[in-house]
Short mmCIF file of C-alpha atoms and ligand atoms in Angstrom, two decimals:
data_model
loop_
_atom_site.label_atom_id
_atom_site.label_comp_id
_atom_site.label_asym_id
_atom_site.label_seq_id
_atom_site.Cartn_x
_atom_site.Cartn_y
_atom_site.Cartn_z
CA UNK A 1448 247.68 -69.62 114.04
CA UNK A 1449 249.73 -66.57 114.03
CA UNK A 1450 248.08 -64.15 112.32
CA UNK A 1451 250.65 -62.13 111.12
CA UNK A 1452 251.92 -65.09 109.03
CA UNK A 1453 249.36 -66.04 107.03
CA UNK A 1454 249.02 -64.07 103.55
CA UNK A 1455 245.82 -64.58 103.14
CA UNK A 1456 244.51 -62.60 105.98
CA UNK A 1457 245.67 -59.62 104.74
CA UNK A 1458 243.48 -60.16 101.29
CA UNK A 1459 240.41 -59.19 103.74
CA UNK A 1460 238.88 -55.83 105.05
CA UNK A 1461 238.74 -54.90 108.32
CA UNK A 1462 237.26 -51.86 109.65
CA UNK A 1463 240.10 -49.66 111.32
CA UNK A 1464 239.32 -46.54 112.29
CA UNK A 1465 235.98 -44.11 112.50
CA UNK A 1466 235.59 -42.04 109.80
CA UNK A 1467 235.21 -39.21 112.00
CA UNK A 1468 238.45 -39.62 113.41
CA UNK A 1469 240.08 -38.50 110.26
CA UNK A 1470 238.68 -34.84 110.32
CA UNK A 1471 241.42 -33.32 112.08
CA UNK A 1472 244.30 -35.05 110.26
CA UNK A 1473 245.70 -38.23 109.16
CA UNK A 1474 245.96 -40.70 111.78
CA UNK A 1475 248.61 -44.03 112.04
CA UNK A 1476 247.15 -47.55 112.31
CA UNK A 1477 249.02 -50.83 112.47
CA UNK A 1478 247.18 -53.75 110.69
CA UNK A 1479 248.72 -57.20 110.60
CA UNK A 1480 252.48 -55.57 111.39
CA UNK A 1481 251.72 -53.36 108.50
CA UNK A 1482 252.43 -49.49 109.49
CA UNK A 1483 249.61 -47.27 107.79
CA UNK A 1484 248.86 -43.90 107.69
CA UNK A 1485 245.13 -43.01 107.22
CA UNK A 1486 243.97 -39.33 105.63
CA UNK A 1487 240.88 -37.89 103.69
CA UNK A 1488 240.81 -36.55 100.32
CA UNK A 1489 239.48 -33.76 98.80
CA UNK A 1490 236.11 -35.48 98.21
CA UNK A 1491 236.51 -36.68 101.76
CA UNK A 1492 237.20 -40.47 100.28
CA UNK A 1493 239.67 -42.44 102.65
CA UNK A 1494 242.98 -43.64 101.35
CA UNK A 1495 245.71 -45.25 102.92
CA UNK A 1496 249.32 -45.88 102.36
CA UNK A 1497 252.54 -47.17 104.26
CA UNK A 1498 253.34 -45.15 106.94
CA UNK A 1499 257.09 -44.61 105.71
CA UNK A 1500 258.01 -42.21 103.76
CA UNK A 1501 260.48 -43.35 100.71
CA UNK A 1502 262.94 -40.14 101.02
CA UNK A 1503 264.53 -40.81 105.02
CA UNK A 1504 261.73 -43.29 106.44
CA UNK A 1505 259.65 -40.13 108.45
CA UNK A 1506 256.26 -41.37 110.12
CA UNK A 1507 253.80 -39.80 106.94
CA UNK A 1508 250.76 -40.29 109.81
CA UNK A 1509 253.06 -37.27 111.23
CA UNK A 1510 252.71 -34.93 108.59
CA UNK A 1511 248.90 -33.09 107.01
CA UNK A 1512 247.02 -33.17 104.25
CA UNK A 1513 247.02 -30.53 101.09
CA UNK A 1514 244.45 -31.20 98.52
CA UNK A 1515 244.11 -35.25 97.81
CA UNK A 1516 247.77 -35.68 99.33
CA UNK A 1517 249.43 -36.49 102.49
CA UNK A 1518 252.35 -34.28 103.14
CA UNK A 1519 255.16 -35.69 104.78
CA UNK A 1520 256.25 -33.34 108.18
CA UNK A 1521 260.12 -34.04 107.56
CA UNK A 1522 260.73 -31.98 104.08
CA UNK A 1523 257.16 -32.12 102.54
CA UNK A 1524 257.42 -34.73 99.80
CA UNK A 1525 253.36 -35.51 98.79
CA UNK A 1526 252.37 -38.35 98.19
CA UNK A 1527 248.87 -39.61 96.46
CA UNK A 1528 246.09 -42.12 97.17
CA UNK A 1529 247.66 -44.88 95.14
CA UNK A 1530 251.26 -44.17 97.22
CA UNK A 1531 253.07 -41.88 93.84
CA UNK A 1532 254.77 -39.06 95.05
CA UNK A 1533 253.52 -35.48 93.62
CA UNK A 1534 255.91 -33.24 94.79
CA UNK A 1535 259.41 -32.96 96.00
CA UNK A 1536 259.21 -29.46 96.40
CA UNK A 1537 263.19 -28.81 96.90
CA UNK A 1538 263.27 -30.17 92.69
CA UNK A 1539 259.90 -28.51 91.24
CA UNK A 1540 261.55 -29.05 88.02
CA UNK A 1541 261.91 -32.53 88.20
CA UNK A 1542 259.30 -35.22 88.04
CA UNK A 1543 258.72 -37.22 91.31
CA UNK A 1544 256.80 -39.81 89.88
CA UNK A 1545 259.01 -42.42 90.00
CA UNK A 1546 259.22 -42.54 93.94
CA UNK A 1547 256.30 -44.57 95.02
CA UNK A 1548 255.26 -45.70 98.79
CA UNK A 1549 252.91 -48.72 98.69
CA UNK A 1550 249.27 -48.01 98.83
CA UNK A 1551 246.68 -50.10 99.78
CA UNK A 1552 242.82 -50.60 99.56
CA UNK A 1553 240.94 -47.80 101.70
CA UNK A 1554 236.80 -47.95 101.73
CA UNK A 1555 233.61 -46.61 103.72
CA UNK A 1556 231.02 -48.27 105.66
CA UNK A 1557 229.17 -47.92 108.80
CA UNK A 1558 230.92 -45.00 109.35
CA UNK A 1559 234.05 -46.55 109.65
CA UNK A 1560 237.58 -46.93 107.46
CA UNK A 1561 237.76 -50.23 106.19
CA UNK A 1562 241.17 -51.42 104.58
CA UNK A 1563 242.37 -54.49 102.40
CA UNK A 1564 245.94 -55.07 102.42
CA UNK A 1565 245.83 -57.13 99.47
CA UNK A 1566 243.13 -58.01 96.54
CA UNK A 1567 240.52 -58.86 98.01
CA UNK A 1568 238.74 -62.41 98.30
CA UNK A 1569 235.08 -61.02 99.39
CA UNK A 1570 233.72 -57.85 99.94
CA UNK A 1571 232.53 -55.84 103.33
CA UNK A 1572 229.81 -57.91 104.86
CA UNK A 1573 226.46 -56.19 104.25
CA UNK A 1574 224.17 -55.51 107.39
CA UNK A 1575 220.64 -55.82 106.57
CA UNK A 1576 219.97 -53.55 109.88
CA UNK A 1577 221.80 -50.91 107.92
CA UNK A 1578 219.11 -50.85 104.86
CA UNK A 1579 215.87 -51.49 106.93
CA UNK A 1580 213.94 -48.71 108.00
CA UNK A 1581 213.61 -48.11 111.81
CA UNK A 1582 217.10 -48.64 112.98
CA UNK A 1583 219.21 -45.75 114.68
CA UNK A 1584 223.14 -46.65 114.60
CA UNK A 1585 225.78 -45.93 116.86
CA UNK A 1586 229.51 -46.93 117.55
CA UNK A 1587 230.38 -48.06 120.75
CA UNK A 1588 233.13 -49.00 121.33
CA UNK A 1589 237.54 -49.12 119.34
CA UNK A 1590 240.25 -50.17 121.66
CA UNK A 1591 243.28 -52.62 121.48
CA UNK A 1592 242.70 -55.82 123.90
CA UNK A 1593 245.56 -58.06 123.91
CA UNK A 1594 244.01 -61.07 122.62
CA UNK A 1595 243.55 -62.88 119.03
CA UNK A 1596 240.96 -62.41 116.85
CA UNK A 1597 239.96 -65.78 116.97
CA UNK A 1598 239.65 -65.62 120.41
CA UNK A 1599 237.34 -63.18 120.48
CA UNK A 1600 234.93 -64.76 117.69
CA UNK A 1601 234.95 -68.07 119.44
CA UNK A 1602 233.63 -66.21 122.62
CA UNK A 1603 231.31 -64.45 120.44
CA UNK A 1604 229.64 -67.78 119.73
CA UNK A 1605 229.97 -69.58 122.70
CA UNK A 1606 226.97 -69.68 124.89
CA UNK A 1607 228.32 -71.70 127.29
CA UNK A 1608 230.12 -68.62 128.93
CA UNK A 1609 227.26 -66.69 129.73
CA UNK A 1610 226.17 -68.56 133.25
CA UNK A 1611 230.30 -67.71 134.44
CA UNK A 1612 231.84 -64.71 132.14
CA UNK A 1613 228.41 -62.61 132.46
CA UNK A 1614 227.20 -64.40 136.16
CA UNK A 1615 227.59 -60.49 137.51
CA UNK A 1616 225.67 -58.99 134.47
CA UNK A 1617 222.86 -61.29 132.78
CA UNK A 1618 224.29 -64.81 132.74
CA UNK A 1619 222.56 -67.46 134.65
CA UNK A 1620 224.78 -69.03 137.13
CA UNK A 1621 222.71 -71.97 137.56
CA UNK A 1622 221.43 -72.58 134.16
CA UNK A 1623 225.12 -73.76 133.10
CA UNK A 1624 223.96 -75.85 129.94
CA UNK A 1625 223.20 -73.80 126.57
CA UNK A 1626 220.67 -74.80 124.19
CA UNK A 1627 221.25 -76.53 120.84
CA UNK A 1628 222.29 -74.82 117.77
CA UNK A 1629 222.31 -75.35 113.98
CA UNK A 1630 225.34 -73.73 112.15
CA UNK A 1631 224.56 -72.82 108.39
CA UNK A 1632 228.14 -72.98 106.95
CA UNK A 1633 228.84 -70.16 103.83
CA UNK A 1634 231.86 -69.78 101.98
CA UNK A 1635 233.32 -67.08 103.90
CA UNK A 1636 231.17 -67.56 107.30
CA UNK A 1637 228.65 -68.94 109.09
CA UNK A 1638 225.26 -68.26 110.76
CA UNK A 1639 222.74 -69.96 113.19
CA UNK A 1640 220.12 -69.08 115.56
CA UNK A 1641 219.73 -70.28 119.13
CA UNK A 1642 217.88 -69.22 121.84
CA UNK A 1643 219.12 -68.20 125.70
CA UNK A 1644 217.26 -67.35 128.55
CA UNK A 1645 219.21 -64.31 130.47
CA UNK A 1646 218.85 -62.32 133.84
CA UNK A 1647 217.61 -58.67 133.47
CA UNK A 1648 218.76 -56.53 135.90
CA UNK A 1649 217.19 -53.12 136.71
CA UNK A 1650 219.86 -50.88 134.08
CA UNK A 1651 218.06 -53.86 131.53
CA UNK A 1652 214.37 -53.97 132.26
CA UNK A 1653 214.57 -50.05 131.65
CA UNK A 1654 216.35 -50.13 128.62
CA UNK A 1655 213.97 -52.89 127.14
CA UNK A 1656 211.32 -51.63 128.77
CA UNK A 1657 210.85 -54.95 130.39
CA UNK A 1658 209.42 -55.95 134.34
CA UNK A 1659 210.20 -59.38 134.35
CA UNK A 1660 214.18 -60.12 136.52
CA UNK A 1661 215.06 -62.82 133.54
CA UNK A 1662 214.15 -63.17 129.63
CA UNK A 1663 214.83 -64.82 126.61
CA UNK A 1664 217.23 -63.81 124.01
CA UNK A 1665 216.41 -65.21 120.40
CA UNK A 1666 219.66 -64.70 119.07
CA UNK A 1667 221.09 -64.77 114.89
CA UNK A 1668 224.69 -64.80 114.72
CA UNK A 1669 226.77 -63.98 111.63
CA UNK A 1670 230.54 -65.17 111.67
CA UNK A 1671 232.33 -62.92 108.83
CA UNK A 1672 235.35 -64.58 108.10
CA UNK A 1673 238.10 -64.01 109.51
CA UNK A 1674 237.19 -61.44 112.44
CA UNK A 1675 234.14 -59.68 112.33
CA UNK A 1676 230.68 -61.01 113.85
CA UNK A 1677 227.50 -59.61 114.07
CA UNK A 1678 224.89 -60.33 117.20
CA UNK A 1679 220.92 -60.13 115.89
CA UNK A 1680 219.48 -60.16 119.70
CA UNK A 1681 215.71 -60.11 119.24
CA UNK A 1682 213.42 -59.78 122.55
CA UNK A 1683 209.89 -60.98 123.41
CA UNK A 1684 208.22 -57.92 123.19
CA UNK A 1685 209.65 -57.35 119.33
CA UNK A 1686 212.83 -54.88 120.37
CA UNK A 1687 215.88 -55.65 118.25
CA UNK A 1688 219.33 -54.98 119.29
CA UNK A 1689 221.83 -56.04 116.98
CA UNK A 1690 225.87 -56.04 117.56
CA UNK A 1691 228.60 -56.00 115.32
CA UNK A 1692 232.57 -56.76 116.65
CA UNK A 1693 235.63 -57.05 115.00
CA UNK A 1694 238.45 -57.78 116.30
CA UNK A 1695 240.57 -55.93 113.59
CA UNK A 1696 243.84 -58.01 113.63
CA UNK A 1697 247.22 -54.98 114.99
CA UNK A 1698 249.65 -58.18 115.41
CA UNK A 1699 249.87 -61.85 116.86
CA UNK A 1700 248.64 -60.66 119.88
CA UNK A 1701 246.67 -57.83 119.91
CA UNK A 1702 243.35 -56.36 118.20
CA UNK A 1703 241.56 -53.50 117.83
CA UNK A 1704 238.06 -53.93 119.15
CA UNK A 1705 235.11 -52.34 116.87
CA UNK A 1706 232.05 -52.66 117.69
CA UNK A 1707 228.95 -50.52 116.97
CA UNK A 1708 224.97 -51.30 117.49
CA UNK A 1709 221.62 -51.12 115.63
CA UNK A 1710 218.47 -50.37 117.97
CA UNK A 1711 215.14 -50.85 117.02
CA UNK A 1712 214.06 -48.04 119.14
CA UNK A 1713 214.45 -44.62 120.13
CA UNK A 1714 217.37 -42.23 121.93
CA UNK A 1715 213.66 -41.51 123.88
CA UNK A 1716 213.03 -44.94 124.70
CA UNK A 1717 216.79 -45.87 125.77
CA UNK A 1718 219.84 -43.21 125.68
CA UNK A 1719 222.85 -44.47 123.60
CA UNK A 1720 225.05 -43.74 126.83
CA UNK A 1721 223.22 -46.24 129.19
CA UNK A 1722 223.14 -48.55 125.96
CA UNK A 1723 227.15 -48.05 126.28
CA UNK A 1724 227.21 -48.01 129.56
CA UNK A 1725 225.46 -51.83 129.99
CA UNK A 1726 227.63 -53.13 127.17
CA UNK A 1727 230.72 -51.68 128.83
CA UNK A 1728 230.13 -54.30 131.61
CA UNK A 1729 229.55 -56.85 129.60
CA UNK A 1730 232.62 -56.37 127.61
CA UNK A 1731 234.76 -55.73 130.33
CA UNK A 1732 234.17 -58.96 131.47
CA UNK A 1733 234.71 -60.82 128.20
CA UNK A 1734 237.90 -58.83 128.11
CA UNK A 1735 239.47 -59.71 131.42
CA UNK A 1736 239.11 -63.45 130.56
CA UNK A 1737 240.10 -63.31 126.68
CA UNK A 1738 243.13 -61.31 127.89
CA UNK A 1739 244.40 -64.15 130.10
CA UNK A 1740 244.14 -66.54 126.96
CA UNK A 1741 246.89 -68.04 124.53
CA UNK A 1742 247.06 -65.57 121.62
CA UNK A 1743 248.29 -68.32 119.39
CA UNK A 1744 245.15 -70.58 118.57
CA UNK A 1745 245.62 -74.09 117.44
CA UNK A 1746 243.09 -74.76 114.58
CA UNK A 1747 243.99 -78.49 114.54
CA UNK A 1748 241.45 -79.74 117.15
CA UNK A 1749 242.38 -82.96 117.19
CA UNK A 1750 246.10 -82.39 118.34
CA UNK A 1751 245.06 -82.72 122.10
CA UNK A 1752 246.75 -79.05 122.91
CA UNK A 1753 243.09 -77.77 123.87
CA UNK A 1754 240.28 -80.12 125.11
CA UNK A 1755 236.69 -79.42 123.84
CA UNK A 1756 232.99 -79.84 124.98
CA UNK A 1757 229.76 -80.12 122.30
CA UNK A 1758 228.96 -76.40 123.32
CA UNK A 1759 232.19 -75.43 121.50
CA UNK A 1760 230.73 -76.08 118.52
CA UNK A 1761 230.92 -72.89 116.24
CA UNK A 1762 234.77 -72.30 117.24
CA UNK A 1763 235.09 -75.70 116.14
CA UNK A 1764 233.73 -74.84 113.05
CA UNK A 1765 235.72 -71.74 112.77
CA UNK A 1766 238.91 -73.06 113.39
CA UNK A 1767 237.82 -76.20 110.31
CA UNK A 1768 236.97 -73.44 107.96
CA UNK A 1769 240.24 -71.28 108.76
CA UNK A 1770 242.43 -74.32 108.35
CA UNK A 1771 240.90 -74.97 104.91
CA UNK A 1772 241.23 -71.49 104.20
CA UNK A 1773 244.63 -71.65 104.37
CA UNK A 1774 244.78 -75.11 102.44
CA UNK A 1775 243.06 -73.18 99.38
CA UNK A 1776 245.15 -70.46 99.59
CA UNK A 1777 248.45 -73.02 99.66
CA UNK A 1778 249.48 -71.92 103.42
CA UNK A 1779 250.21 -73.64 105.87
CA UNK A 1780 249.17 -72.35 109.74
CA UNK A 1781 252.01 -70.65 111.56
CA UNK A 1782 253.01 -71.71 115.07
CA UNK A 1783 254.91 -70.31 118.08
CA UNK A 1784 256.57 -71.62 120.93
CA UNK A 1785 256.23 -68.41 122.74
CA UNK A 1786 252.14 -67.25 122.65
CA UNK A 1787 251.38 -68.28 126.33
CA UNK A 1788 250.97 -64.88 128.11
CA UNK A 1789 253.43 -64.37 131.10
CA UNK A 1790 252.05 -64.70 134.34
CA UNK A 1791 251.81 -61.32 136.34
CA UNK A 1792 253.69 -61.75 139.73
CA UNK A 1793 252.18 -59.88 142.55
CA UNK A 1794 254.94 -57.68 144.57
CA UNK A 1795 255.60 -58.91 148.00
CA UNK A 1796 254.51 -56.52 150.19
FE1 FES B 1495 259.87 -37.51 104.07
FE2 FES B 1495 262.25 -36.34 103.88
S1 FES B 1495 261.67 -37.99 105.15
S2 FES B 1495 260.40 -35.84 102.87
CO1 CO B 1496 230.68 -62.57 126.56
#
């Protein structure tokens, strides 16, 4: 599926950008091929609108903010959150109202931007860590891996990685086989629970406050459709710590990583930065493999291209649900010939 090809993708809200981010200035982001520029209101409400401006195509993410407008930096046309411009200020006299850039669906939530490109088929997911007393939340970590969303929620899912991907970090290299699982299909996601028994390594047993070198994870994952999962990691002695990723869809082949946590303890018990610091490692090693993968994922399983195994159940699922997805919406998936990432040639030396 390329993602950049199906409508219906863009009729979805990803988070983009940190709120905080926006303080100093609007700020460019590329979702789904779509240029954007990003700025805060007066009220300090996110909008967003193409980042083009109508008059001789200047970057608007360029430009600064007066008021509710974004100013563009090339002869300061303004422009409002629903894209009509204010102010040509070279004709004061005449109305500018019937230039108009396109404007698009800008919201807030976990302290993040979160944009729809087109009307919208569901809403942002609600996290019930979010409304539950006794949960601290932080962001950890928004970067662009070259790899498809897809990709990433599959390996979100898939136990069966842990004992190779994570063998360095808290995978068990001998325990190769991952328990069974039970996938409660919604309309717009999925959820299940499963169990996995994990090494702890010394950074861990402080941070969970923990003796024992392995443990069990009882684990609830939530697939948001199309790109967005969240990781309910509950530990024996009652210490939650929940995940949520998206892989925020730039183009075909890249996304922008966002993911931020819920603790059920302290910045006494465990410090946000050695939180960060142990999911750092674990990511980095999720990213080095997703990065060598096909961005271009086939969501016919039957066509052969990509041989499965029973533990690859909930991509399985995914891939059913995103193919009949695009069947409701009247699309068909988009294919390339060209989504197999070059091989890097080492330099004779
Ligand atoms: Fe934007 Fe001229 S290009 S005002
Ligand atoms: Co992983």
């Amino acid at each position: 599926m390329l993602v950049t090809q199906q409508p219906v993708l863009r009729r979805f809200w990803y988070p983009v950008i940190p709120m905080a981010r926006l303080n100093d200035g609007p700020k460019p982001f590329r979702l789904l091929n779509q240029d954007l520029v990003l700025w805060l209101d007066s009220q300090g409400k996110p909008q967003v609108a193409e980042d083009r401006c109508a008059h001789r195509s200047a970057k608007l993410s360029l430009g600064w903010v007066d008021g509710d407008n974004i100013v563009c930096p090339y002869h300061g046309w303004n422009y409002d959150g629903t894209g009509a411009c204010k102010k040509i200020p070279q004709t004061p006299d005449r109305p500018a109202s019937r230039v108009k850039v396109p404007a698009f669906h800008a919201d807030e939530r976990y302290g993040y931007v979160w944009v729809c490109l087109g009307d919208p088929v569901t809403g942002i997911p609600e996290m019930p860590e979010a409304k539950e007393p006794g949960y601290r939340m932080f962001h950890q970590f928004h970067e662009v891996w070259r790899t498809a969303g897809l990709r990433l929620m599959e390996n979100s899912f898939d136990n069966a990685h842990f004992s190779f991907v994570h063998r360095e970090s808290f995978g068990q290299y001998d325990k190769p086989i991952p328990a069974d699982l039970n996938i409660e299909e919604g309309e717009y996601g999925f959820r299940f629970e499963t169990k996995a028994p994990v090494n702890n390594p010394e950074s861990q047993k402080k941070l969970l406050k923990m003796d024992s070198d392995t443990t069990v994870r009882h684990m609830t994952s939530n697939w948001y459709m199309p790109f967005g999962r969240r990781l309910n990691i509950s530990y024996p002695n009652g210490l939650v710590h929940s995940i949520v990723t998206y892989a925020t869809p730039i183009d075909d082949e890249h996304s922008m990583i966002c993911q931020w946590a819920f603790r059920s303890d302290s910045e006494e018990d465990a410090p946000e930065a050695e939180i960060i610091a142990f999911d750092r490692q674990v990511t980095e090693e999720d990213k080095r493999v997703l990065e060598s993968t096909d961005y271009d994922v086939p969501l016919d399983t039957a066509s052969g291209e990509e041989k499965h195994m029973p533990s690859d159940q909930p991509g399985m699922v995914m891939r059913k649900m995103m193919k009949a997805l695009l069947e409701r919406f009247g699309e068909s998936e988009a294919r390339s010939d060209h989504a197999r990432i070059p091989v890097k040639q080492e330099k004779a030396s």
